[in-house]
Amino acid sequence: GAGALAVPFGSISAKSASKLADADMPIPYRTLLTVPPILQPYAVGRAPDGAKVHYYSVTQKAGTARILPRLTTPILGYNGIFPGPTIDLLQGTRAVLKIRNQLPQTHPLHGHTLSTSTHLHGSASLPQFDGYASDVTPPGFAKNYEYPNFQSARTLWYHDHNVHNTSENAYSGLSAQFCMHDPAERELLPQNNFDVPLTLSDAMFAADGSLAYDDNSHSGLWGDVILVNGKPWPVMKVQRRVYRFRILNASISRSFRPTLSTGEGVHIVATDGGLMPKTQTVDSWRHAGAERYEILVDFSVYQPGQRVELRNLSNKNNIDYDFTDRIMAFDVTDEPVDTSDPTWKTIPQILASHEVMDLRPARDTRVRKFRVKRNDDVWVIGEDSWADIIASGYRRVCADPALGATEIWEFENSSGGWFHPIHIHLVDFQILSRNGRAPFSYEMGPKDVVYVGEGETVRLLMKFGPHRGKYMIHCHNLPHEDHDMMTQFSVGLKPGQVDLNDPMKAAP
Ligand code: C2O
Ligand code: CU
C-alpha cells in the first residue's frame, strides 16, 4: 500500500504568497501546456572506439519567461529559456555538452557571483564532468562536459550545482530534462507526442512579476504558484489513448503527492534509474524534489470533453488564494487515435530488469549509517557538512567503498518536522526497506534519490562503480544542500591516492 501520508514539512507561514496584484495572479487551467524544445546537436561524430558522439552547445544567459498573464519574469536559463531545452538521445550515443557561461557577473537579485557547475543528474559521469559543486566555471568561460550514456533508458535532468548557490540558480531557471532511450523502452512505452516531459516546480512572485525568494531560514521555499514546464497550472489536450508522462519534480523544496481527480489509478513504469521490474498501479505517490517517476495514464476510459485533473494531496500553503492542491489538467478530445500504434491501449505489466534490482544483500554486506539532521544553523549528513569538506581541502570523505563493492547505506531522519530527499551521485540504488518494512510499491525500481520523511529510516543497496573518484551526496531540498547538507564519498581510492580525474586534485 501507499502507507501513511507523512507530513512533508513543518507549518508553512503566510509569507509563502506572491505579492502580485489580483489581475496578475494566474488562474488554474487557463494556460496551455508547452513542451520545451529538443536540443539539436551542432555536430555528430565518432569516438576512436567507433561510438557515436553528439556535440551539443548550450549558453547560460539571462532571459525572460511568459509565466504570468500580464507580466514577464526575468530568468536565468540554458539558452535563456525556462525550463531549458530537452536533450533526447539513444543509449550508447555519447554526448559532449559545451556549456557557455554568459550569465551576468553577479546574480541580479542575490548578488553572488554567477559561476556555475552543471550536473547531469542520473548519469554515471567521470568526476570532472559530474558538476562537482566547488569545480565552477565563472561568467565569460565555457566548459565541455562528456557523458558516457551507457546506462539503460531513463529520465535524467541537468541543473546547476554551484557551491552554496545551487538553490537560487536552479530556482532562477537553470534546469532541464534529458531523456535517454533504449530498444527495450522504445518497444514497450509510448514515444514522441505521447511521451511527454512534465517538469513540476513552484514559484512565488514579487509585484513586478520577478521571482521572489524566501527560504524561511534555509528550511525551504514553498511557492504558491505551481508550474509545469514553466506554465502555471497548465491544461493539455489529450487523445483518448495511453500517454506516458516523464514527471520530474524540479522544485527547490516542495514535494507533491499527485493523484487523478477521477479516482482512476496511475501506472508507474519507471523511477529515477529507468524501467521498474513491474508496473505498479497506485492512487497517488509521494514525489520529492529531484525524483523522476514515469507514469502511464489511460485517457481512453474518458469521454471527449471530459477534464481530468492532476491534483496534489500534499500540504497546502494555507493562504487565502491557495491552489497548491492542483497541478494541471488534461482535456480529453475526440481527435482520432492511431490504433496501429500498439502502445495506444497497452499497459505493459512486466518491464525490464535493471542490475541494481537484482542485487541481494549478503550476511557480510557492509552497512554504513548516516543520520540526517540540523546542527544549529547548518544541516548535516552523518558527521559532515560541505563546509567541513571544503575545510579539509576536499580530502575528507564520509565513506570509501572499493570499486565494485556492494554496500547497504542507511539514512535515519529522527529530527522532527522535516523531510529530506537524499541524492547519491554516480550510482543507482535499490530501496531495501523503509522503517524496517518494504518500500512503497512505486519506489520498487532503480533510484538515485530517496525520500527520507520525518521519523523515517531507509536502507539502500548499491554497487559502487563504474568509475573511481569522489562523488557528492546531498539533500535535494536545495536550501538544505546549500546550508550545508552535502558531503562526499570516494570509490576505489586508497587513503592518499590522488585520482587523475579529481577536479580538485585532492587525495582523500
Ligand atoms: Cu540533482 Cu547533486 O544533484
Ligand atoms: Cu534536507
PDB file of C-alpha atoms in Angstrom, residues 24-277:
ATOM      1  CA  ASP A  24      -1.604  39.472 -12.412  1.00  0.00           C
ATOM      2  CA  MET A  25      -2.130  36.260 -10.499  1.00  0.00           C
ATOM      3  CA  PRO A  26      -2.510  33.245 -12.796  1.00  0.00           C
ATOM      4  CA  ILE A  27      -5.721  31.230 -12.673  1.00  0.00           C
ATOM      5  CA  PRO A  28      -5.539  27.416 -12.885  1.00  0.00           C
ATOM      6  CA  TYR A  29      -6.222  25.755 -16.231  1.00  0.00           C
ATOM      7  CA  ARG A  30      -6.176  28.915 -18.382  1.00  0.00           C
ATOM      8  CA  THR A  31      -2.721  28.389 -19.932  1.00  0.00           C
ATOM      9  CA  LEU A  32      -1.884  25.693 -22.469  1.00  0.00           C
ATOM     10  CA  LEU A  33       0.927  23.328 -21.569  1.00  0.00           C
ATOM     11  CA  THR A  34       4.044  23.746 -23.662  1.00  0.00           C
ATOM     12  CA  VAL A  35       6.912  21.311 -24.028  1.00  0.00           C
ATOM     13  CA  PRO A  36      10.496  22.609 -24.112  1.00  0.00           C
ATOM     14  CA  PRO A  37      12.277  22.318 -27.487  1.00  0.00           C
ATOM     15  CA  ILE A  38      14.585  19.354 -28.152  1.00  0.00           C
ATOM     16  CA  LEU A  39      18.198  20.482 -28.371  1.00  0.00           C
ATOM     17  CA  GLN A  40      19.769  19.555 -31.720  1.00  0.00           C
ATOM     18  CA  PRO A  41      23.447  18.551 -31.809  1.00  0.00           C
ATOM     19  CA  TYR A  42      25.582  21.009 -33.795  1.00  0.00           C
ATOM     20  CA  ALA A  43      27.768  18.112 -34.938  1.00  0.00           C
ATOM     21  CA  VAL A  44      27.737  14.317 -34.895  1.00  0.00           C
ATOM     22  CA  GLY A  45      30.977  12.366 -34.865  1.00  0.00           C
ATOM     23  CA  ARG A  46      32.620   9.104 -33.928  1.00  0.00           C
ATOM     24  CA  ALA A  47      34.847   8.362 -30.960  1.00  0.00           C
ATOM     25  CA  PRO A  48      38.076   6.388 -31.603  1.00  0.00           C
ATOM     26  CA  ASP A  49      36.271   3.212 -30.492  1.00  0.00           C
ATOM     27  CA  GLY A  50      33.509   3.768 -33.055  1.00  0.00           C
ATOM     28  CA  ALA A  51      30.808   5.061 -30.678  1.00  0.00           C
ATOM     29  CA  LYS A  52      28.572   7.818 -31.992  1.00  0.00           C
ATOM     30  CA  VAL A  53      29.096  11.218 -30.346  1.00  0.00           C
ATOM     31  CA  HIS A  54      26.616  14.102 -30.275  1.00  0.00           C
ATOM     32  CA  TYR A  55      28.116  17.557 -29.788  1.00  0.00           C
ATOM     33  CA  TYR A  56      25.754  19.992 -28.130  1.00  0.00           C
ATOM     34  CA  SER A  57      26.204  23.587 -27.142  1.00  0.00           C
ATOM     35  CA  VAL A  58      24.156  25.488 -24.602  1.00  0.00           C
ATOM     36  CA  THR A  59      24.571  29.076 -23.480  1.00  0.00           C
ATOM     37  CA  GLN A  60      23.614  30.030 -19.963  1.00  0.00           C
ATOM     38  CA  LYS A  61      22.200  33.517 -20.114  1.00  0.00           C
ATOM     39  CA  ALA A  62      19.603  35.884 -18.740  1.00  0.00           C
ATOM     40  CA  GLY A  63      16.199  35.837 -20.457  1.00  0.00           C
ATOM     41  CA  THR A  64      12.531  36.438 -19.805  1.00  0.00           C
ATOM     42  CA  ALA A  65       9.712  33.942 -19.407  1.00  0.00           C
ATOM     43  CA  ARG A  66       5.959  34.284 -20.025  1.00  0.00           C
ATOM     44  CA  ILE A  67       4.553  32.752 -16.854  1.00  0.00           C
ATOM     45  CA  LEU A  68       2.036  35.327 -15.647  1.00  0.00           C
ATOM     46  CA  PRO A  69      -0.947  36.670 -17.601  1.00  0.00           C
ATOM     47  CA  ARG A  70       0.253  40.291 -17.913  1.00  0.00           C
ATOM     48  CA  LEU A  71       3.865  40.467 -16.718  1.00  0.00           C
ATOM     49  CA  THR A  72       7.131  38.969 -17.882  1.00  0.00           C
ATOM     50  CA  THR A  73       9.530  37.263 -15.486  1.00  0.00           C
ATOM     51  CA  PRO A  74      13.311  37.647 -15.718  1.00  0.00           C
ATOM     52  CA  ILE A  75      15.025  34.251 -15.560  1.00  0.00           C
ATOM     53  CA  LEU A  76      18.470  32.725 -15.964  1.00  0.00           C
ATOM     54  CA  GLY A  77      18.260  29.835 -18.382  1.00  0.00           C
ATOM     55  CA  TYR A  78      20.028  27.345 -20.583  1.00  0.00           C
ATOM     56  CA  ASN A  79      19.789  29.154 -23.936  1.00  0.00           C
ATOM     57  CA  GLY A  80      17.868  31.796 -21.981  1.00  0.00           C
ATOM     58  CA  ILE A  81      14.678  29.719 -21.731  1.00  0.00           C
ATOM     59  CA  PHE A  82      12.813  28.259 -18.762  1.00  0.00           C
ATOM     60  CA  PRO A  83      12.886  25.291 -18.412  1.00  0.00           C
ATOM     61  CA  GLY A  84      15.904  24.689 -20.652  1.00  0.00           C
ATOM     62  CA  PRO A  85      15.900  22.633 -23.860  1.00  0.00           C
ATOM     63  CA  THR A  86      15.469  18.860 -23.539  1.00  0.00           C
ATOM     64  CA  ILE A  87      18.320  16.631 -24.641  1.00  0.00           C
ATOM     65  CA  ASP A  88      16.981  13.415 -26.168  1.00  0.00           C
ATOM     66  CA  LEU A  89      19.194  10.579 -27.317  1.00  0.00           C
ATOM     67  CA  LEU A  90      19.632   6.844 -27.593  1.00  0.00           C
ATOM     68  CA  GLN A  91      21.671   4.801 -25.109  1.00  0.00           C
ATOM     69  CA  GLY A  92      25.225   4.354 -26.404  1.00  0.00           C
ATOM     70  CA  THR A  93      25.337   7.764 -28.079  1.00  0.00           C
ATOM     71  CA  ARG A  94      27.935   9.716 -26.153  1.00  0.00           C
ATOM     72  CA  ALA A  95      27.436  13.404 -25.641  1.00  0.00           C
ATOM     73  CA  VAL A  96      29.779  16.344 -25.339  1.00  0.00           C
ATOM     74  CA  LEU A  97      27.862  19.274 -23.931  1.00  0.00           C
ATOM     75  CA  LYS A  98      29.553  22.635 -24.164  1.00  0.00           C
ATOM     76  CA  ILE A  99      28.160  24.925 -21.500  1.00  0.00           C
ATOM     77  CA  ARG A 100      28.988  28.568 -22.150  1.00  0.00           C
ATOM     78  CA  ASN A 101      28.512  30.716 -19.099  1.00  0.00           C
ATOM     79  CA  GLN A 102      27.275  34.058 -20.480  1.00  0.00           C
ATOM     80  CA  LEU A 103      25.428  34.959 -17.284  1.00  0.00           C
ATOM     81  CA  PRO A 104      25.843  38.378 -15.674  1.00  0.00           C
ATOM     82  CA  GLN A 105      28.825  38.569 -13.277  1.00  0.00           C
ATOM     83  CA  THR A 106      26.551  38.547 -10.274  1.00  0.00           C
ATOM     84  CA  HIS A 107      23.025  37.360  -9.660  1.00  0.00           C
ATOM     85  CA  PRO A 108      20.666  40.325 -10.216  1.00  0.00           C
ATOM     86  CA  LEU A 109      18.649  39.576  -7.045  1.00  0.00           C
ATOM     87  CA  HIS A 110      21.004  37.708  -4.749  1.00  0.00           C
ATOM     88  CA  GLY A 111      24.357  39.297  -5.565  1.00  0.00           C
ATOM     89  CA  HIS A 112      26.533  36.169  -5.590  1.00  0.00           C
ATOM     90  CA  THR A 113      28.996  35.542  -8.433  1.00  0.00           C
ATOM     91  CA  LEU A 114      27.198  33.621 -11.162  1.00  0.00           C
ATOM     92  CA  SER A 115      29.719  30.828 -11.529  1.00  0.00           C
ATOM     93  CA  THR A 116      28.123  27.552 -12.479  1.00  0.00           C
ATOM     94  CA  SER A 117      28.753  23.837 -12.346  1.00  0.00           C
ATOM     95  CA  THR A 118      26.459  21.640 -14.424  1.00  0.00           C
ATOM     96  CA  HIS A 119      25.339  18.270 -13.123  1.00  0.00           C
ATOM     97  CA  LEU A 120      23.645  15.678 -15.308  1.00  0.00           C
ATOM     98  CA  HIS A 121      21.525  14.097 -12.599  1.00  0.00           C
ATOM     99  CA  GLY A 122      21.162  10.337 -13.232  1.00  0.00           C
ATOM    100  CA  SER A 123      24.373   9.924 -15.221  1.00  0.00           C
ATOM    101  CA  ALA A 124      27.422   7.945 -14.081  1.00  0.00           C
ATOM    102  CA  SER A 125      29.805  10.686 -15.251  1.00  0.00           C
ATOM    103  CA  LEU A 126      33.535  10.868 -14.556  1.00  0.00           C
ATOM    104  CA  PRO A 127      34.283  13.164 -11.571  1.00  0.00           C
ATOM    105  CA  GLN A 128      35.491  16.103 -13.680  1.00  0.00           C
ATOM    106  CA  PHE A 129      32.240  16.082 -15.678  1.00  0.00           C
ATOM    107  CA  ASP A 130      29.872  15.454 -12.765  1.00  0.00           C
ATOM    108  CA  GLY A 131      29.143  19.034 -11.781  1.00  0.00           C
ATOM    109  CA  TYR A 132      31.194  18.859  -8.584  1.00  0.00           C
ATOM    110  CA  ALA A 133      29.913  21.833  -6.599  1.00  0.00           C
ATOM    111  CA  SER A 134      33.267  23.510  -5.997  1.00  0.00           C
ATOM    112  CA  ASP A 135      34.522  22.937  -9.589  1.00  0.00           C
ATOM    113  CA  VAL A 136      32.979  26.053 -11.061  1.00  0.00           C
ATOM    114  CA  THR A 137      33.029  27.895 -14.386  1.00  0.00           C
ATOM    115  CA  PRO A 138      32.893  31.698 -13.963  1.00  0.00           C
ATOM    116  CA  PRO A 139      30.919  34.054 -16.224  1.00  0.00           C
ATOM    117  CA  GLY A 140      32.702  34.511 -19.550  1.00  0.00           C
ATOM    118  CA  PHE A 141      34.084  30.968 -19.588  1.00  0.00           C
ATOM    119  CA  ALA A 142      32.911  27.668 -21.048  1.00  0.00           C
ATOM    120  CA  LYS A 143      33.342  24.008 -20.203  1.00  0.00           C
ATOM    121  CA  ASN A 144      32.829  20.779 -22.147  1.00  0.00           C
ATOM    122  CA  TYR A 145      31.045  18.061 -20.209  1.00  0.00           C
ATOM    123  CA  GLU A 146      31.329  14.497 -21.514  1.00  0.00           C
ATOM    124  CA  TYR A 147      28.577  11.992 -20.855  1.00  0.00           C
ATOM    125  CA  PRO A 148      29.039   8.258 -21.441  1.00  0.00           C
ATOM    126  CA  ASN A 149      25.301   7.379 -21.776  1.00  0.00           C
ATOM    127  CA  PHE A 150      25.919   3.652 -21.412  1.00  0.00           C
ATOM    128  CA  GLN A 151      23.098   3.335 -18.915  1.00  0.00           C
ATOM    129  CA  SER A 152      19.628   1.969 -19.573  1.00  0.00           C
ATOM    130  CA  ALA A 153      16.805   4.247 -20.728  1.00  0.00           C
ATOM    131  CA  ARG A 154      15.786   6.793 -18.129  1.00  0.00           C
ATOM    132  CA  THR A 155      14.705  10.346 -17.480  1.00  0.00           C
ATOM    133  CA  LEU A 156      17.656  12.436 -16.374  1.00  0.00           C
ATOM    134  CA  TRP A 157      17.929  16.160 -15.892  1.00  0.00           C
ATOM    135  CA  TYR A 158      20.680  18.712 -15.942  1.00  0.00           C
ATOM    136  CA  HIS A 159      20.795  21.560 -13.474  1.00  0.00           C
ATOM    137  CA  ASP A 160      23.170  23.976 -11.858  1.00  0.00           C
ATOM    138  CA  HIS A 161      25.187  22.754  -8.853  1.00  0.00           C
ATOM    139  CA  ASN A 162      27.234  25.852  -7.971  1.00  0.00           C
ATOM    140  CA  VAL A 163      28.554  25.604  -4.434  1.00  0.00           C
ATOM    141  CA  HIS A 164      26.293  27.384  -1.884  1.00  0.00           C
ATOM    142  CA  ASN A 165      24.063  28.924  -4.576  1.00  0.00           C
ATOM    143  CA  THR A 166      22.507  25.899  -6.241  1.00  0.00           C
ATOM    144  CA  SER A 167      19.115  26.840  -4.855  1.00  0.00           C
ATOM    145  CA  GLU A 168      18.947  30.407  -6.230  1.00  0.00           C
ATOM    146  CA  ASN A 169      20.482  29.362  -9.553  1.00  0.00           C
ATOM    147  CA  ALA A 170      18.159  26.414 -10.141  1.00  0.00           C
ATOM    148  CA  TYR A 171      15.161  28.451  -8.942  1.00  0.00           C
ATOM    149  CA  SER A 172      16.077  31.208 -11.421  1.00  0.00           C
ATOM    150  CA  GLY A 173      15.715  28.686 -14.243  1.00  0.00           C
ATOM    151  CA  LEU A 174      18.880  26.621 -14.665  1.00  0.00           C
ATOM    152  CA  SER A 175      17.306  23.179 -15.035  1.00  0.00           C
ATOM    153  CA  ALA A 176      16.097  20.973 -17.912  1.00  0.00           C
ATOM    154  CA  GLN A 177      15.233  17.382 -18.798  1.00  0.00           C
ATOM    155  CA  PHE A 178      17.446  14.851 -20.593  1.00  0.00           C
ATOM    156  CA  CYS A 179      15.723  11.735 -21.933  1.00  0.00           C
ATOM    157  CA  MET A 180      17.691   8.631 -22.736  1.00  0.00           C
ATOM    158  CA  HIS A 181      16.053   5.900 -24.803  1.00  0.00           C
ATOM    159  CA  ASP A 182      16.938   2.256 -25.369  1.00  0.00           C
ATOM    160  CA  PRO A 183      15.444  -0.537 -27.501  1.00  0.00           C
ATOM    161  CA  ALA A 184      13.525  -2.182 -24.610  1.00  0.00           C
ATOM    162  CA  GLU A 185      11.862   1.080 -23.643  1.00  0.00           C
ATOM    163  CA  ARG A 186      11.117   2.008 -27.289  1.00  0.00           C
ATOM    164  CA  GLU A 187       9.296  -1.305 -27.685  1.00  0.00           C
ATOM    165  CA  LEU A 188       7.218  -1.086 -24.505  1.00  0.00           C
ATOM    166  CA  LEU A 189       6.192   2.510 -23.963  1.00  0.00           C
ATOM    167  CA  PRO A 190       4.603   5.374 -25.900  1.00  0.00           C
ATOM    168  CA  GLN A 191       7.010   7.565 -27.878  1.00  0.00           C
ATOM    169  CA  ASN A 192       7.180  11.014 -29.474  1.00  0.00           C
ATOM    170  CA  ASN A 193       3.979  13.061 -28.986  1.00  0.00           C
ATOM    171  CA  PHE A 194       2.713  10.531 -26.454  1.00  0.00           C
ATOM    172  CA  ASP A 195       5.923  10.594 -24.392  1.00  0.00           C
ATOM    173  CA  VAL A 196       5.635  13.932 -22.643  1.00  0.00           C
ATOM    174  CA  PRO A 197       8.069  15.564 -20.201  1.00  0.00           C
ATOM    175  CA  LEU A 198       6.319  17.244 -17.277  1.00  0.00           C
ATOM    176  CA  THR A 199       8.683  19.260 -15.100  1.00  0.00           C
ATOM    177  CA  LEU A 200       6.917  20.363 -11.916  1.00  0.00           C
ATOM    178  CA  SER A 201       8.105  23.302  -9.859  1.00  0.00           C
ATOM    179  CA  ASP A 202       6.750  26.064  -7.681  1.00  0.00           C
ATOM    180  CA  ALA A 203       7.420  29.769  -7.605  1.00  0.00           C
ATOM    181  CA  MET A 204       6.391  32.939  -5.899  1.00  0.00           C
ATOM    182  CA  PHE A 205       6.393  36.367  -7.446  1.00  0.00           C
ATOM    183  CA  ALA A 206       7.109  39.950  -6.493  1.00  0.00           C
ATOM    184  CA  ALA A 207       4.589  42.600  -7.585  1.00  0.00           C
ATOM    185  CA  ASP A 208       6.575  43.327 -10.776  1.00  0.00           C
ATOM    186  CA  GLY A 209       6.447  39.680 -11.901  1.00  0.00           C
ATOM    187  CA  SER A 210      10.007  38.799 -10.921  1.00  0.00           C
ATOM    188  CA  LEU A 211      10.699  35.641  -8.946  1.00  0.00           C
ATOM    189  CA  ALA A 212      10.631  36.170  -5.181  1.00  0.00           C
ATOM    190  CA  TYR A 213      12.825  34.050  -2.973  1.00  0.00           C
ATOM    191  CA  ASP A 214      12.327  33.239   0.682  1.00  0.00           C
ATOM    192  CA  ASP A 215      13.821  30.045   2.034  1.00  0.00           C
ATOM    193  CA  ASN A 216      12.462  30.527   5.566  1.00  0.00           C
ATOM    194  CA  SER A 217      15.867  30.454   7.291  1.00  0.00           C
ATOM    195  CA  HIS A 218      17.159  27.714   4.990  1.00  0.00           C
ATOM    196  CA  SER A 219      14.191  25.450   5.740  1.00  0.00           C
ATOM    197  CA  GLY A 220      12.696  25.580   2.286  1.00  0.00           C
ATOM    198  CA  LEU A 221      10.892  27.647  -0.315  1.00  0.00           C
ATOM    199  CA  TRP A 222       7.179  26.965  -0.799  1.00  0.00           C
ATOM    200  CA  GLY A 223       5.965  28.919  -3.804  1.00  0.00           C
ATOM    201  CA  ASP A 224       2.228  29.479  -4.139  1.00  0.00           C
ATOM    202  CA  VAL A 225       2.212  29.135  -7.942  1.00  0.00           C
ATOM    203  CA  ILE A 226       2.591  25.608  -9.303  1.00  0.00           C
ATOM    204  CA  LEU A 227       4.344  25.393 -12.673  1.00  0.00           C
ATOM    205  CA  VAL A 228       4.514  22.572 -15.184  1.00  0.00           C
ATOM    206  CA  ASN A 229       7.160  23.096 -17.873  1.00  0.00           C
ATOM    207  CA  GLY A 230       7.250  26.708 -16.685  1.00  0.00           C
ATOM    208  CA  LYS A 231       3.499  27.366 -17.126  1.00  0.00           C
ATOM    209  CA  PRO A 232       1.145  27.985 -14.196  1.00  0.00           C
ATOM    210  CA  TRP A 233      -1.375  25.142 -13.646  1.00  0.00           C
ATOM    211  CA  PRO A 234      -1.495  24.424 -17.403  1.00  0.00           C
ATOM    212  CA  VAL A 235      -4.002  22.414 -19.362  1.00  0.00           C
ATOM    213  CA  MET A 236      -3.124  19.880 -22.040  1.00  0.00           C
ATOM    214  CA  LYS A 237      -5.400  18.486 -24.761  1.00  0.00           C
ATOM    215  CA  VAL A 238      -5.156  14.704 -24.968  1.00  0.00           C
ATOM    216  CA  GLN A 239      -6.419  11.977 -27.267  1.00  0.00           C
ATOM    217  CA  ARG A 240      -8.378   9.012 -25.924  1.00  0.00           C
ATOM    218  CA  ARG A 241      -5.335   6.765 -25.587  1.00  0.00           C
ATOM    219  CA  VAL A 242      -2.481   5.907 -23.210  1.00  0.00           C
ATOM    220  CA  TYR A 243       0.054   8.677 -22.557  1.00  0.00           C
ATOM    221  CA  ARG A 244       3.419   8.427 -20.916  1.00  0.00           C
ATOM    222  CA  PHE A 245       4.480  11.333 -18.722  1.00  0.00           C
ATOM    223  CA  ARG A 246       8.050  11.826 -17.514  1.00  0.00           C
ATOM    224  CA  ILE A 247       7.409  13.646 -14.279  1.00  0.00           C
ATOM    225  CA  LEU A 248      10.380  15.455 -12.779  1.00  0.00           C
ATOM    226  CA  ASN A 249       9.942  17.456  -9.593  1.00  0.00           C
ATOM    227  CA  ALA A 250      12.390  20.318 -10.143  1.00  0.00           C
ATOM    228  CA  SER A 251      11.096  22.316  -7.165  1.00  0.00           C
ATOM    229  CA  ILE A 252      13.654  23.802  -4.834  1.00  0.00           C
ATOM    230  CA  SER A 253      11.953  22.289  -1.771  1.00  0.00           C
ATOM    231  CA  ARG A 254       8.350  21.276  -2.383  1.00  0.00           C
ATOM    232  CA  SER A 255       7.234  17.677  -2.568  1.00  0.00           C
ATOM    233  CA  PHE A 256       3.993  16.631  -4.230  1.00  0.00           C
ATOM    234  CA  ARG A 257       1.570  13.780  -3.813  1.00  0.00           C
ATOM    235  CA  PRO A 258      -0.026  13.655  -7.270  1.00  0.00           C
ATOM    236  CA  THR A 259      -3.352  11.933  -7.875  1.00  0.00           C
ATOM    237  CA  LEU A 260      -6.000  11.939 -10.637  1.00  0.00           C
ATOM    238  CA  SER A 261      -9.261  13.773  -9.882  1.00  0.00           C
ATOM    239  CA  THR A 262     -11.254  10.898 -11.423  1.00  0.00           C
ATOM    240  CA  GLY A 263     -10.050   8.336  -8.874  1.00  0.00           C
ATOM    241  CA  GLU A 264      -8.540   6.321 -11.721  1.00  0.00           C
ATOM    242  CA  GLY A 265      -5.165   4.711 -10.901  1.00  0.00           C
ATOM    243  CA  VAL A 266      -1.833   5.823 -12.288  1.00  0.00           C
ATOM    244  CA  HIS A 267       0.556   3.222 -13.700  1.00  0.00           C
ATOM    245  CA  ILE A 268       4.135   3.842 -12.567  1.00  0.00           C
ATOM    246  CA  VAL A 269       6.540   2.332 -15.099  1.00  0.00           C
ATOM    247  CA  ALA A 270       9.879   3.966 -14.317  1.00  0.00           C
ATOM    248  CA  THR A 271      11.706   5.517 -11.394  1.00  0.00           C
ATOM    249  CA  ASP A 272      14.875   7.666 -11.381  1.00  0.00           C
ATOM    250  CA  GLY A 273      17.124   4.976 -12.883  1.00  0.00           C
ATOM    251  CA  GLY A 274      14.688   3.794 -15.557  1.00  0.00           C
ATOM    252  CA  LEU A 275      12.172   0.998 -16.041  1.00  0.00           C
ATOM    253  CA  MET A 276      10.896  -0.834 -12.977  1.00  0.00           C
ATOM    254  CA  PRO A 277      10.802  -4.626 -12.945  1.00  0.00           C
TER     255      PRO A 277
END
